[in-house]
Coordinates of N, CA and C in Angstrom, one line a residue:
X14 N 0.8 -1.2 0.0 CA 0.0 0.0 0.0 C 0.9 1.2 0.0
X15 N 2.2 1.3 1.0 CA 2.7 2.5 0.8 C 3.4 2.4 -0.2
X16 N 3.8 1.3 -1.1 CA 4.6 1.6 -1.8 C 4.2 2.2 -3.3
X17 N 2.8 2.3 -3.5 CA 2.1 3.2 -4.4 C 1.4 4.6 -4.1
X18 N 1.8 5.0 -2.9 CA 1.5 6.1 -3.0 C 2.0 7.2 -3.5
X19 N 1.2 8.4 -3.3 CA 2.1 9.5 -4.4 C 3.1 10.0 -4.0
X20 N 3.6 9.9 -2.9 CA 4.5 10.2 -2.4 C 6.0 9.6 -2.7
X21 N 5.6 8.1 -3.0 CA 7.2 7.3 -3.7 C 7.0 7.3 -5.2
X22 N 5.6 7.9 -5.5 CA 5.6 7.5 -7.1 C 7.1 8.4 -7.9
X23 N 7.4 9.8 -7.7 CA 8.7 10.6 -8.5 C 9.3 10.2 -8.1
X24 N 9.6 9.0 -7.2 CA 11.5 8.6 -6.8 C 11.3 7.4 -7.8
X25 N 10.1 6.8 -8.0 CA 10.7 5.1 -8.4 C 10.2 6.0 -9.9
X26 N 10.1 6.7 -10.7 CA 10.5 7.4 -11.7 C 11.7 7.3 -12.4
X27 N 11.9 8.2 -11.3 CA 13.3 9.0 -11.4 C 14.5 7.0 -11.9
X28 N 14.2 6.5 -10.5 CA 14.8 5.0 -10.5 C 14.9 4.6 -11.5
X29 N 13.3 4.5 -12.3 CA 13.2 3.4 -14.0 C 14.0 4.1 -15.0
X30 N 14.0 5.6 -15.0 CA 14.6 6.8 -15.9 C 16.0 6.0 -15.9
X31 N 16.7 6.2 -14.7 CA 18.2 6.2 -14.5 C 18.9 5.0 -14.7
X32 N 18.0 3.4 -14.8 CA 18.0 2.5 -15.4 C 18.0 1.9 -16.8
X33 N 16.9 2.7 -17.2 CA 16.4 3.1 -18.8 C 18.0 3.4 -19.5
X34 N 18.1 4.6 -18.9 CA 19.8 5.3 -19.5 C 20.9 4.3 -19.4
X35 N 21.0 3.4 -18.2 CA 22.1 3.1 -18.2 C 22.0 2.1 -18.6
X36 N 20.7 1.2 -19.3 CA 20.6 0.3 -20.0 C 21.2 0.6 -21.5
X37 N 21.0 2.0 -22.2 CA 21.1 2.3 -22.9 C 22.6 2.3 -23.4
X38 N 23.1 3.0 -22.4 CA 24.5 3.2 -22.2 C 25.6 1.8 -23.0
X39 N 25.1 0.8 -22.3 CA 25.7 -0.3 -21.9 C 25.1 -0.9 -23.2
X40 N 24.4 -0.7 -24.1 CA 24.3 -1.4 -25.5 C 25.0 -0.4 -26.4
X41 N 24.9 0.4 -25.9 CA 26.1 1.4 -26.7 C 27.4 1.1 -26.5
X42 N 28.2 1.2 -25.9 CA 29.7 0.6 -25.1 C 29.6 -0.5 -25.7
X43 N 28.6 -1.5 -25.6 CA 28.9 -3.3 -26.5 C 28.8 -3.3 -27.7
X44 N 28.1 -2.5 -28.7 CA 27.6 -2.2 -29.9 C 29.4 -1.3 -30.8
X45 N 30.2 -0.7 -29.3 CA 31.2 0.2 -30.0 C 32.4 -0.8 -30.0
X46 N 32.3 -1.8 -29.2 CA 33.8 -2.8 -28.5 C 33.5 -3.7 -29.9
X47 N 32.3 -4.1 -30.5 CA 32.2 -5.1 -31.9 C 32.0 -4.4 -33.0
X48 N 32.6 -3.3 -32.9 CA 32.4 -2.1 -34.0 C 33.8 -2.7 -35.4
X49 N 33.9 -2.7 -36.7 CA 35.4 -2.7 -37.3 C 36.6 -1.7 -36.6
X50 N 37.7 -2.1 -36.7 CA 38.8 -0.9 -36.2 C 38.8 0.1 -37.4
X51 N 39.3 1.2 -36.8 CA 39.0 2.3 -37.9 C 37.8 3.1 -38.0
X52 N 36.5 2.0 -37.9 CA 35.2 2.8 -38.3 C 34.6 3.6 -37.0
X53 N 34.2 4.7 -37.3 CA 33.7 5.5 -36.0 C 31.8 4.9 -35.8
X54 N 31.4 4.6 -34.5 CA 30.3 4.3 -34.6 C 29.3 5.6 -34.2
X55 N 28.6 5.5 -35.4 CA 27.5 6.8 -34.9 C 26.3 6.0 -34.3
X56 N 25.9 7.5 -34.0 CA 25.0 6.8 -32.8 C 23.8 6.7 -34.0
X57 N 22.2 6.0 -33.5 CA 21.4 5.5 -34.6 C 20.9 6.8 -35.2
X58 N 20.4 8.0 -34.3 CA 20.1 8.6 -34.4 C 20.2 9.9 -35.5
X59 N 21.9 9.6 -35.9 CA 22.8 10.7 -36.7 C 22.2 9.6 -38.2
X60 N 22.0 8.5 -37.9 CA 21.8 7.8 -39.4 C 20.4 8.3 -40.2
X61 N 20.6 9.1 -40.6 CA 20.0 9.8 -41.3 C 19.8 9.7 -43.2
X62 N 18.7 9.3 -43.6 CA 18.6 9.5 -45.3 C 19.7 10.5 -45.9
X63 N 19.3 11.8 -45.0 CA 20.8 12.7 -46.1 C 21.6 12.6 -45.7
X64 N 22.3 11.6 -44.6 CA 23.6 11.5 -44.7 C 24.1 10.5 -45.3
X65 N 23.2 9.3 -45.6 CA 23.0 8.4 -46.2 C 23.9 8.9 -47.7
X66 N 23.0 9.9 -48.2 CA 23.3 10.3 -49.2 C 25.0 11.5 -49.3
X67 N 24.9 12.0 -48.3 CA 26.5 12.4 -48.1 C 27.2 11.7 -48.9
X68 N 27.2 10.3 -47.7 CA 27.9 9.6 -47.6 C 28.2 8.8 -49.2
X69 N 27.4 8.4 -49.8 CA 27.6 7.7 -51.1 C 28.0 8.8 -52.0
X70 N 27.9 10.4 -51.9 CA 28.2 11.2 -52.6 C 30.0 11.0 -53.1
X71 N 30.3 10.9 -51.4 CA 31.6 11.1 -51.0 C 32.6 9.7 -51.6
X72 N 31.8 8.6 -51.7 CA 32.3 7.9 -52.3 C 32.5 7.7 -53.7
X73 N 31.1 8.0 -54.1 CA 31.5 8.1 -55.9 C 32.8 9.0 -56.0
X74 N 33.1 10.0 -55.3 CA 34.1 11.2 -55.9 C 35.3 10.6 -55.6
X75 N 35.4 9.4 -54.5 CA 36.6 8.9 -54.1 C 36.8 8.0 -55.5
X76 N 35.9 7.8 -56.3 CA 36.3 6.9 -56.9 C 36.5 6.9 -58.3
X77 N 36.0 8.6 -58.6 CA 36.4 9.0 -59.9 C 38.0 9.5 -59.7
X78 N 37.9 10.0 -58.4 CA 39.4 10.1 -58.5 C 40.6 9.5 -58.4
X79 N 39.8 7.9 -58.3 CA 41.2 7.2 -58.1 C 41.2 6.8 -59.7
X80 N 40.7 6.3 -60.6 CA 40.1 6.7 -62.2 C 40.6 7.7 -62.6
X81 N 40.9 8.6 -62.2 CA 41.3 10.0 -62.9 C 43.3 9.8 -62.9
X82 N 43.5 9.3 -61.6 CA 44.9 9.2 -61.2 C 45.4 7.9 -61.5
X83 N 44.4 7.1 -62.2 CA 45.0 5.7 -62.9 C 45.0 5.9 -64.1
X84 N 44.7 6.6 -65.0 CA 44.7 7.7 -66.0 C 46.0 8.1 -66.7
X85 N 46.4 7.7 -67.6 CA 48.2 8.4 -68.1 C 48.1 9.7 -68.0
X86 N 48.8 10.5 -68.0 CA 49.0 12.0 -67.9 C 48.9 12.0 -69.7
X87 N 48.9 13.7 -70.0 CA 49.6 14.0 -71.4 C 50.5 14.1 -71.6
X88 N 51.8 14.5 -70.4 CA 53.3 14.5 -70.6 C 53.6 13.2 -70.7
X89 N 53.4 11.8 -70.0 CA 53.4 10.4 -70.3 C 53.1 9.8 -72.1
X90 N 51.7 10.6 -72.4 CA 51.7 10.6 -73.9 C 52.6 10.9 -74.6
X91 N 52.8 11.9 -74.3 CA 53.7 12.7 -75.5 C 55.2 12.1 -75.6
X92 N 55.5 11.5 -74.1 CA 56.8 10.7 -73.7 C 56.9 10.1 -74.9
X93 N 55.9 9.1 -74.3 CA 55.7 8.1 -75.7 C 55.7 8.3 -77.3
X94 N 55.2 9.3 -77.5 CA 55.0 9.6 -79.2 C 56.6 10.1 -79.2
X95 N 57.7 10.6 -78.4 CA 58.7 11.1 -78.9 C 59.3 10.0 -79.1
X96 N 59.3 8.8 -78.1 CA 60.1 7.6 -77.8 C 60.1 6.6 -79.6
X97 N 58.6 6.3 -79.5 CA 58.4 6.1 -80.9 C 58.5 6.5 -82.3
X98 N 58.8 7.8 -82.4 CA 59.4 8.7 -83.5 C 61.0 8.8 -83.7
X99 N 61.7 8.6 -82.0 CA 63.1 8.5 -82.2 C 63.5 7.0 -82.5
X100 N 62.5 6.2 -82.6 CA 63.1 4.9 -82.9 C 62.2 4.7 -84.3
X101 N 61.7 5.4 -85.0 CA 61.6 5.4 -86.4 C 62.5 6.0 -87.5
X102 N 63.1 7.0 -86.7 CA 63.6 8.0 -87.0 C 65.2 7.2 -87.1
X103 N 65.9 6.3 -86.3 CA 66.9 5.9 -86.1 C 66.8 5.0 -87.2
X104 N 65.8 3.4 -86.9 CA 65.9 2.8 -88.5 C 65.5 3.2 -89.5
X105 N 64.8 4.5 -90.1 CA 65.0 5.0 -91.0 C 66.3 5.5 -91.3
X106 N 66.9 6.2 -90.6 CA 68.8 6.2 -90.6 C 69.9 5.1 -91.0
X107 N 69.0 4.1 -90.4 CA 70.0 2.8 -90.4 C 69.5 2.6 -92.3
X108 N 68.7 2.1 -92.7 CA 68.1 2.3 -93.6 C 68.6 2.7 -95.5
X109 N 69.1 3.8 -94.7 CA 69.4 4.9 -95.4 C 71.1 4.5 -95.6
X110 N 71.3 4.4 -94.5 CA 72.8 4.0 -94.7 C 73.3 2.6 -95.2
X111 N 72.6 1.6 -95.1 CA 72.8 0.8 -95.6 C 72.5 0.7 -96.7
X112 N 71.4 1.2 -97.4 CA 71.2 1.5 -99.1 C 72.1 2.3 -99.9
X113 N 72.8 3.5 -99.0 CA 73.8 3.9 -99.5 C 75.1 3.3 -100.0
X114 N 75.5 2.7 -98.6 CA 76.7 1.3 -99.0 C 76.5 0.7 -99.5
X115 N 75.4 -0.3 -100.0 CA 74.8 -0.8 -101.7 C 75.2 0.2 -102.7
X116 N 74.7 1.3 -102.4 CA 75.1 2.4 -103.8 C 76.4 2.4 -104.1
X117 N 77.0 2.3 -102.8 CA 78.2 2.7 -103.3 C 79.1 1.7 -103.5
X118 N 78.6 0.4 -103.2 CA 79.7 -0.9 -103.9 C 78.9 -0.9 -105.6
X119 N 77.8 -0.6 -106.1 CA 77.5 -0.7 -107.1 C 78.7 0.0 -108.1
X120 N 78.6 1.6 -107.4 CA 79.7 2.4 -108.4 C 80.7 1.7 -108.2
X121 N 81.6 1.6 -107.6 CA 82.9 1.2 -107.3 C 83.0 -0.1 -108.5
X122 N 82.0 -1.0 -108.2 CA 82.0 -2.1 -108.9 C 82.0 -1.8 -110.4
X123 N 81.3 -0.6 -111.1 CA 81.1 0.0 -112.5 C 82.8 0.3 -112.9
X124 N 83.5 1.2 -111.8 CA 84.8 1.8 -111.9 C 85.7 1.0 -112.0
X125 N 85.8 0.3 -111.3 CA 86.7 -1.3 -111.6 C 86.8 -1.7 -112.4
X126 N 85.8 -2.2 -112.9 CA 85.1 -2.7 -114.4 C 85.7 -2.0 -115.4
X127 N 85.8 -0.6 -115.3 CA 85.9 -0.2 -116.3 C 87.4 0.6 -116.2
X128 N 88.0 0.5 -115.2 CA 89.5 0.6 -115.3 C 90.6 -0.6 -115.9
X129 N 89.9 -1.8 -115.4 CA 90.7 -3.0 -116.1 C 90.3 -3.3 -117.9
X130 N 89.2 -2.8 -117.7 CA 88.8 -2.7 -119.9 C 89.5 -2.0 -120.0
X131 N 89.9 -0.8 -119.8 CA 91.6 0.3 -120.2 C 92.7 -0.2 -120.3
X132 N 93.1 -1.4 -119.1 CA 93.9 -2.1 -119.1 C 93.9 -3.2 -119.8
X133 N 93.1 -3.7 -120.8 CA 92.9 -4.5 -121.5 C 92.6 -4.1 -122.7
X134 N 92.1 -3.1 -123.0 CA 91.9 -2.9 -124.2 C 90.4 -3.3 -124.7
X135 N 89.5 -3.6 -123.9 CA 88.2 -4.9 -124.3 C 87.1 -4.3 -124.4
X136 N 87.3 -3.7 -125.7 CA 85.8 -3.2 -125.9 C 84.6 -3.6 -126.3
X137 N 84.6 -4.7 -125.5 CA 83.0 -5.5 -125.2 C 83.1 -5.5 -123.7
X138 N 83.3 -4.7 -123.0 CA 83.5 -4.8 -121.8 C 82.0 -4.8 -120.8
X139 N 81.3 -3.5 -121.5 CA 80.2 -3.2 -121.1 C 78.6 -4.0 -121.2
X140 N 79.3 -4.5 -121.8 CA 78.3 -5.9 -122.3 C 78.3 -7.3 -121.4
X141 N 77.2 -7.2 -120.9 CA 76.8 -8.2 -120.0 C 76.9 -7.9 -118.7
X142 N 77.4 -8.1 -117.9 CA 77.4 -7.5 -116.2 C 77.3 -6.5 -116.4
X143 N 78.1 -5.5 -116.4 CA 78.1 -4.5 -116.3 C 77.0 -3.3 -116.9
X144 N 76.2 -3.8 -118.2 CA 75.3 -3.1 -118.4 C 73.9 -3.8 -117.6
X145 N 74.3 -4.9 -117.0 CA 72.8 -5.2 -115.9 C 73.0 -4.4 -114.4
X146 N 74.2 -3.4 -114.4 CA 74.3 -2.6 -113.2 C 73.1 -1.5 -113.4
X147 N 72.7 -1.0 -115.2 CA 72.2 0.3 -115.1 C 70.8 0.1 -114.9
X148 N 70.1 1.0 -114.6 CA 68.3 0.4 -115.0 C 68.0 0.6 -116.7
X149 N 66.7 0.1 -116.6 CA 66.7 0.1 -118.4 C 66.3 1.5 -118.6
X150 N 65.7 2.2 -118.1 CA 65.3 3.4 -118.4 C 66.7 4.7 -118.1
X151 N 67.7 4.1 -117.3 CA 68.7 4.9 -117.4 C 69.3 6.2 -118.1
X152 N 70.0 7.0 -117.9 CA 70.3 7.9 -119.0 C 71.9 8.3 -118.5
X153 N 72.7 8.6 -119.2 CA 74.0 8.4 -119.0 C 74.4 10.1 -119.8
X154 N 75.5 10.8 -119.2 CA 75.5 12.2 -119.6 C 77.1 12.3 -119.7
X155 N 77.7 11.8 -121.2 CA 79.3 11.9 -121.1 C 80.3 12.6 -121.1
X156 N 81.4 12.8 -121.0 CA 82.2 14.0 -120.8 C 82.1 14.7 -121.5
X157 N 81.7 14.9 -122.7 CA 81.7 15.7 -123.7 C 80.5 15.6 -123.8
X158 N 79.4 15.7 -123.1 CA 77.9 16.4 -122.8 C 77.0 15.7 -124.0
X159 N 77.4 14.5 -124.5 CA 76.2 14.1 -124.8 C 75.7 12.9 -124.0
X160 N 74.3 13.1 -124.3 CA 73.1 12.4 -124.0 C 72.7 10.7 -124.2
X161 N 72.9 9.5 -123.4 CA 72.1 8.2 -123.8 C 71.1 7.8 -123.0
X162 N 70.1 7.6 -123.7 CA 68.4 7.0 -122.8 C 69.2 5.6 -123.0
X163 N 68.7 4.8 -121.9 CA 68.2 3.2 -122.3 C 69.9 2.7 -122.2
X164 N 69.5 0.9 -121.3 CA 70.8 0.6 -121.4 C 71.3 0.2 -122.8
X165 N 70.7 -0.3 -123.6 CA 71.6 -0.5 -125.2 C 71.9 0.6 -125.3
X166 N 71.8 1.5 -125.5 CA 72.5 2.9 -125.9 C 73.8 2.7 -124.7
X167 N 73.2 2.9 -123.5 CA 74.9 3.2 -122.6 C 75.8 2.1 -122.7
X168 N 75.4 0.8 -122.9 CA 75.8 -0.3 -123.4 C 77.4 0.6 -124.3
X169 N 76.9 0.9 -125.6 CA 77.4 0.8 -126.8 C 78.2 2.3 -126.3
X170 N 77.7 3.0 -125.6 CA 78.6 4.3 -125.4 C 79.6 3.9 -125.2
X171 N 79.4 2.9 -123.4 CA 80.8 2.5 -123.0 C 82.1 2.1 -123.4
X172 N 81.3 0.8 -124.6 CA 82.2 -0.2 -125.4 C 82.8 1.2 -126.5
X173 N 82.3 1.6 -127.0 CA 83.1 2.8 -127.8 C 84.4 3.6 -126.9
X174 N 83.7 3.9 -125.8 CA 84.8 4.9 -125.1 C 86.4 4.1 -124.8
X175 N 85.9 3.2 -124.6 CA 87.2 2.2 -124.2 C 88.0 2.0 -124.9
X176 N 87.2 1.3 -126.5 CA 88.0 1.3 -127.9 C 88.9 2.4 -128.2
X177 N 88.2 3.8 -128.2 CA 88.2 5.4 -128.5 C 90.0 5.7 -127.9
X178 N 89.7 4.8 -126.5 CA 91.2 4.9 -125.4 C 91.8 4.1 -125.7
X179 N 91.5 3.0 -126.4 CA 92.8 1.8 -126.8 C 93.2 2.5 -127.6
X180 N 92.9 3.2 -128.9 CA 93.2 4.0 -129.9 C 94.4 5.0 -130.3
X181 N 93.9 5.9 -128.9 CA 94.9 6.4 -128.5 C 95.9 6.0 -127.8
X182 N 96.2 5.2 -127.3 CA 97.2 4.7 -126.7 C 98.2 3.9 -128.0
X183 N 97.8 3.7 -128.8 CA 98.6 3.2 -129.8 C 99.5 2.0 -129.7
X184 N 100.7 2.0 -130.4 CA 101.6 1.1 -129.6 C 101.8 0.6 -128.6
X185 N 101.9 1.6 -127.7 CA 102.5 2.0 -126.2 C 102.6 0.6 -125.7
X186 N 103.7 0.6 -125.2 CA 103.3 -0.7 -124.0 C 103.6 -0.2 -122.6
X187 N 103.2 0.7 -122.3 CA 103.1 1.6 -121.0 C 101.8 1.2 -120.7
X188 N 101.6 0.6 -119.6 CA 100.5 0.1 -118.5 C 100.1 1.5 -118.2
X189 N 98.3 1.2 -118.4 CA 97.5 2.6 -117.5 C 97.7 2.7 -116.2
X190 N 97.7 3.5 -115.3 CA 97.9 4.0 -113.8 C 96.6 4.5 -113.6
X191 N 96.2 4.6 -112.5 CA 95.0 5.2 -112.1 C 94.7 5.5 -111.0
X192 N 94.0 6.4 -110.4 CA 94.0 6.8 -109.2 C 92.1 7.2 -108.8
X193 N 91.8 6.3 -108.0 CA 90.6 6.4 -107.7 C 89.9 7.1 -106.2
X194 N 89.0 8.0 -106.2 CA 88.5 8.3 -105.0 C 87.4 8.7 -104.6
X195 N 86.8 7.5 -103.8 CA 85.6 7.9 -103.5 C 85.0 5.8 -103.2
X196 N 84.1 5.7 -103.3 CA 83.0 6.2 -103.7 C 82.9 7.5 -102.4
X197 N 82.2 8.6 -102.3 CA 81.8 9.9 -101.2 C 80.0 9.9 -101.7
X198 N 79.7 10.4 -101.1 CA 78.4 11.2 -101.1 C 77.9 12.2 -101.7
X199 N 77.2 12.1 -102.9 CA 76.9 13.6 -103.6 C 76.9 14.7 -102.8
X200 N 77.1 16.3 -102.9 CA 76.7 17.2 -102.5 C 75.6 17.6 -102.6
X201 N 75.1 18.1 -101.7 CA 73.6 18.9 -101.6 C 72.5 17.7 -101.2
X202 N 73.2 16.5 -100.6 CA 71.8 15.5 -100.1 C 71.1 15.2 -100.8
X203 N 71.7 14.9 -102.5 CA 71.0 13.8 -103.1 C 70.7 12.6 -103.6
X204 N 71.5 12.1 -102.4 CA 71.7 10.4 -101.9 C 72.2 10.1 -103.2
X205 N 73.2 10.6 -104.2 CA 74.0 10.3 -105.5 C 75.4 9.8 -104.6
X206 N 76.0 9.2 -105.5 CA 77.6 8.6 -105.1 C 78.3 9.3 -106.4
X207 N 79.8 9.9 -105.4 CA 80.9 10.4 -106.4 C 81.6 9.4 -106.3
X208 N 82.7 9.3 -107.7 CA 84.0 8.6 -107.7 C 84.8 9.6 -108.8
X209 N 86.0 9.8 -108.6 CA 87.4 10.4 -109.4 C 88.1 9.8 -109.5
X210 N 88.2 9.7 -111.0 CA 89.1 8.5 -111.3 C 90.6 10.0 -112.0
X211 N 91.5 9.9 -112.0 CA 92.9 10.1 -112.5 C 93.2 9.3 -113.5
X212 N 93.5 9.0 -114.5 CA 94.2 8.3 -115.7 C 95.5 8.7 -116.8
X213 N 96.7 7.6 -116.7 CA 97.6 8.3 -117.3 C 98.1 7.0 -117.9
X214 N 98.2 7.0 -119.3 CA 98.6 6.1 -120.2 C 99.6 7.1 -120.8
X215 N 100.4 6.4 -120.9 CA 102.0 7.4 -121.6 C 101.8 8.6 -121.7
X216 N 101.8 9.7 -122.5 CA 101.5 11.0 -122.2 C 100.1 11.3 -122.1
X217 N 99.4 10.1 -122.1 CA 97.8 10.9 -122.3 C 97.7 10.9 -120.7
X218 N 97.0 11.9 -120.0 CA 96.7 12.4 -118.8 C 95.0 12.5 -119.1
X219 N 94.7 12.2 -118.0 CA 92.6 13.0 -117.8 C 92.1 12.6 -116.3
X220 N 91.6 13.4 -116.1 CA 90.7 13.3 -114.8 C 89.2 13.0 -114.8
X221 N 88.8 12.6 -114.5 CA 87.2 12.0 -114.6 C 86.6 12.6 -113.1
X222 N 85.3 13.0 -112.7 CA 84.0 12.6 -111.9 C 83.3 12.1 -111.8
X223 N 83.0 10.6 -111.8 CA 81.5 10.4 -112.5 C 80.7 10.7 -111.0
X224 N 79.2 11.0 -111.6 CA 78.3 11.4 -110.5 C 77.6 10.2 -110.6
X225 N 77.2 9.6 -109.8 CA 76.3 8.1 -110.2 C 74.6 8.7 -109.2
X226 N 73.6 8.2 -110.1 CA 72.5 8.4 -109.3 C 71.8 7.3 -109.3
X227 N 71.0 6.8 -108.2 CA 71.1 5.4 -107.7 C 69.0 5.6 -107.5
X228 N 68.5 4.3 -108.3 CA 67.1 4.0 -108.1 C 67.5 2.3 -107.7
X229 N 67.0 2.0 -106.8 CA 66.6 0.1 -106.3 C 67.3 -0.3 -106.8
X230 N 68.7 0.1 -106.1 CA 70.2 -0.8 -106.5 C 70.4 -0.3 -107.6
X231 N 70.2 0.2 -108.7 CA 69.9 0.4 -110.3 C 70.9 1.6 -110.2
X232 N 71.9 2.3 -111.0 CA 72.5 3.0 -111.7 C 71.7 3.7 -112.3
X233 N 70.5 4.6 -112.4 CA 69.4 5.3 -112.9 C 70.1 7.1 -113.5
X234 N 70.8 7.0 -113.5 CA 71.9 8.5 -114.3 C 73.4 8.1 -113.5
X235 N 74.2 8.9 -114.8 CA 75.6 8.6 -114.5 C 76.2 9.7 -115.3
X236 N 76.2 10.3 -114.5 CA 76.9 12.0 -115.6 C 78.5 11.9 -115.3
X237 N 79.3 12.1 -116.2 CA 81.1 12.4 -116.1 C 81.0 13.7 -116.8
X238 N 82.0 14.1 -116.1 CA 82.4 15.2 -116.2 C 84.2 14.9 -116.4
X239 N 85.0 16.1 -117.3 CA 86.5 15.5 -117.1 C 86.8 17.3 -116.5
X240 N 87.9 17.1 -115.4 CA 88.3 17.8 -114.7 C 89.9 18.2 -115.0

């Protein structure tokens, strides 16, 4: 009887209140000790829809920006486009030089040729190898400035010129001497090959240039000049 009266009723209140709390307390404290490490536990209350939505906001942006920073740069681009241009740029070099030194065992091989027919006298010389050095469409430009299209025509120039020098040499039994240099590299970067030949059969003296211009291994112009 007394223990319902109004008199104890605001203590045993106050009592359930202070219970209530520390009930509360104490699922809180156990709810935080089985929490992940790292993660902060909010209370239920802060769990809120728009934070909800914060929260995933914050994430997508986390995640464009790891996307953005997995991403090559433009300076990484361009790294690249120079890396690949210096190594096109080199075997095209390589390229180049090696077609050259083709070119220029070609000439050398024509000058040879045609120093030992001096020394022989053999004016069929140009006939056979040595006119499959030129291309067919070829054109040949000789010291005394005329003009041959086509290898039969340079063919028949050559074999004359040689004859033309046995001729002059006459009797002689004086061996030709000769002095060769080159093959070199045309002037002005026209991927052409020089050679200078010197020639001296008893009193005859001459100096030659020939310019050789070079198509797919092919002898494609061969201009002399005498010096």
């Amino acid at each position: 009887m007394w223990g319902n009266c109004w008199l104890c009723m605001p203590a045993k209140r106050a009592e359930a209140a202070a219970d209530s709390g520390g009930a509360a307390a104490s699922r809180t404290e156990a709810a935080a000790a089985t929490a992940p490490p790292g993660q902060a536990l909010l209370p239920q209350m802060l769990r809120s829809k728009s934070e909800a939505r914060i929260l995933q906001l914050t994430d997508s942006g986390s995640s464009s920006m790891s996307r953005s920073q997995s991403m090559p740069s433009s300076s990484l681009l361009e790294a690249s486009r120079r890396r690949l241009a210096a190594a096109a740029a080199a075997e095209a070099a390589q390229q180049a030089a090696q077609q050259a030194a083709s070119d220029g065992t070609a000439a050398l091989s024509f000058v040879e040729q045609y120093v030992q027919a001096i020394k022989d006298g053999n004016a069929t010389w140009a006939t056979g190898e040595v006119g499959a050095l030129f291309a067919e469409d070829a054109v040949m430009i000789s010291a005394d400035r005329q003009s041959f299209t086509g290898r039969p025509a340079i063919v028949r120039r050559l074999n004359q010129g040689v004859e033309t020098l046995a001729k002059m040499a006459g009797d002689t039994t004086d061996l030709p001497t000769f002095e060769l240099t080159g093959p070199s590299p045309a002037p002005g970067g026209t991927g052409g090959v020089v050679l200078r030949m010197a020639f001296k059969r008893g009193m005859h003296k001459m100096a030659f240039t020939m310019n050789f211009t070079m198509k797919a291994g092919k002898i494609s112009q061969l201009h002399t000049t005498r010096s």
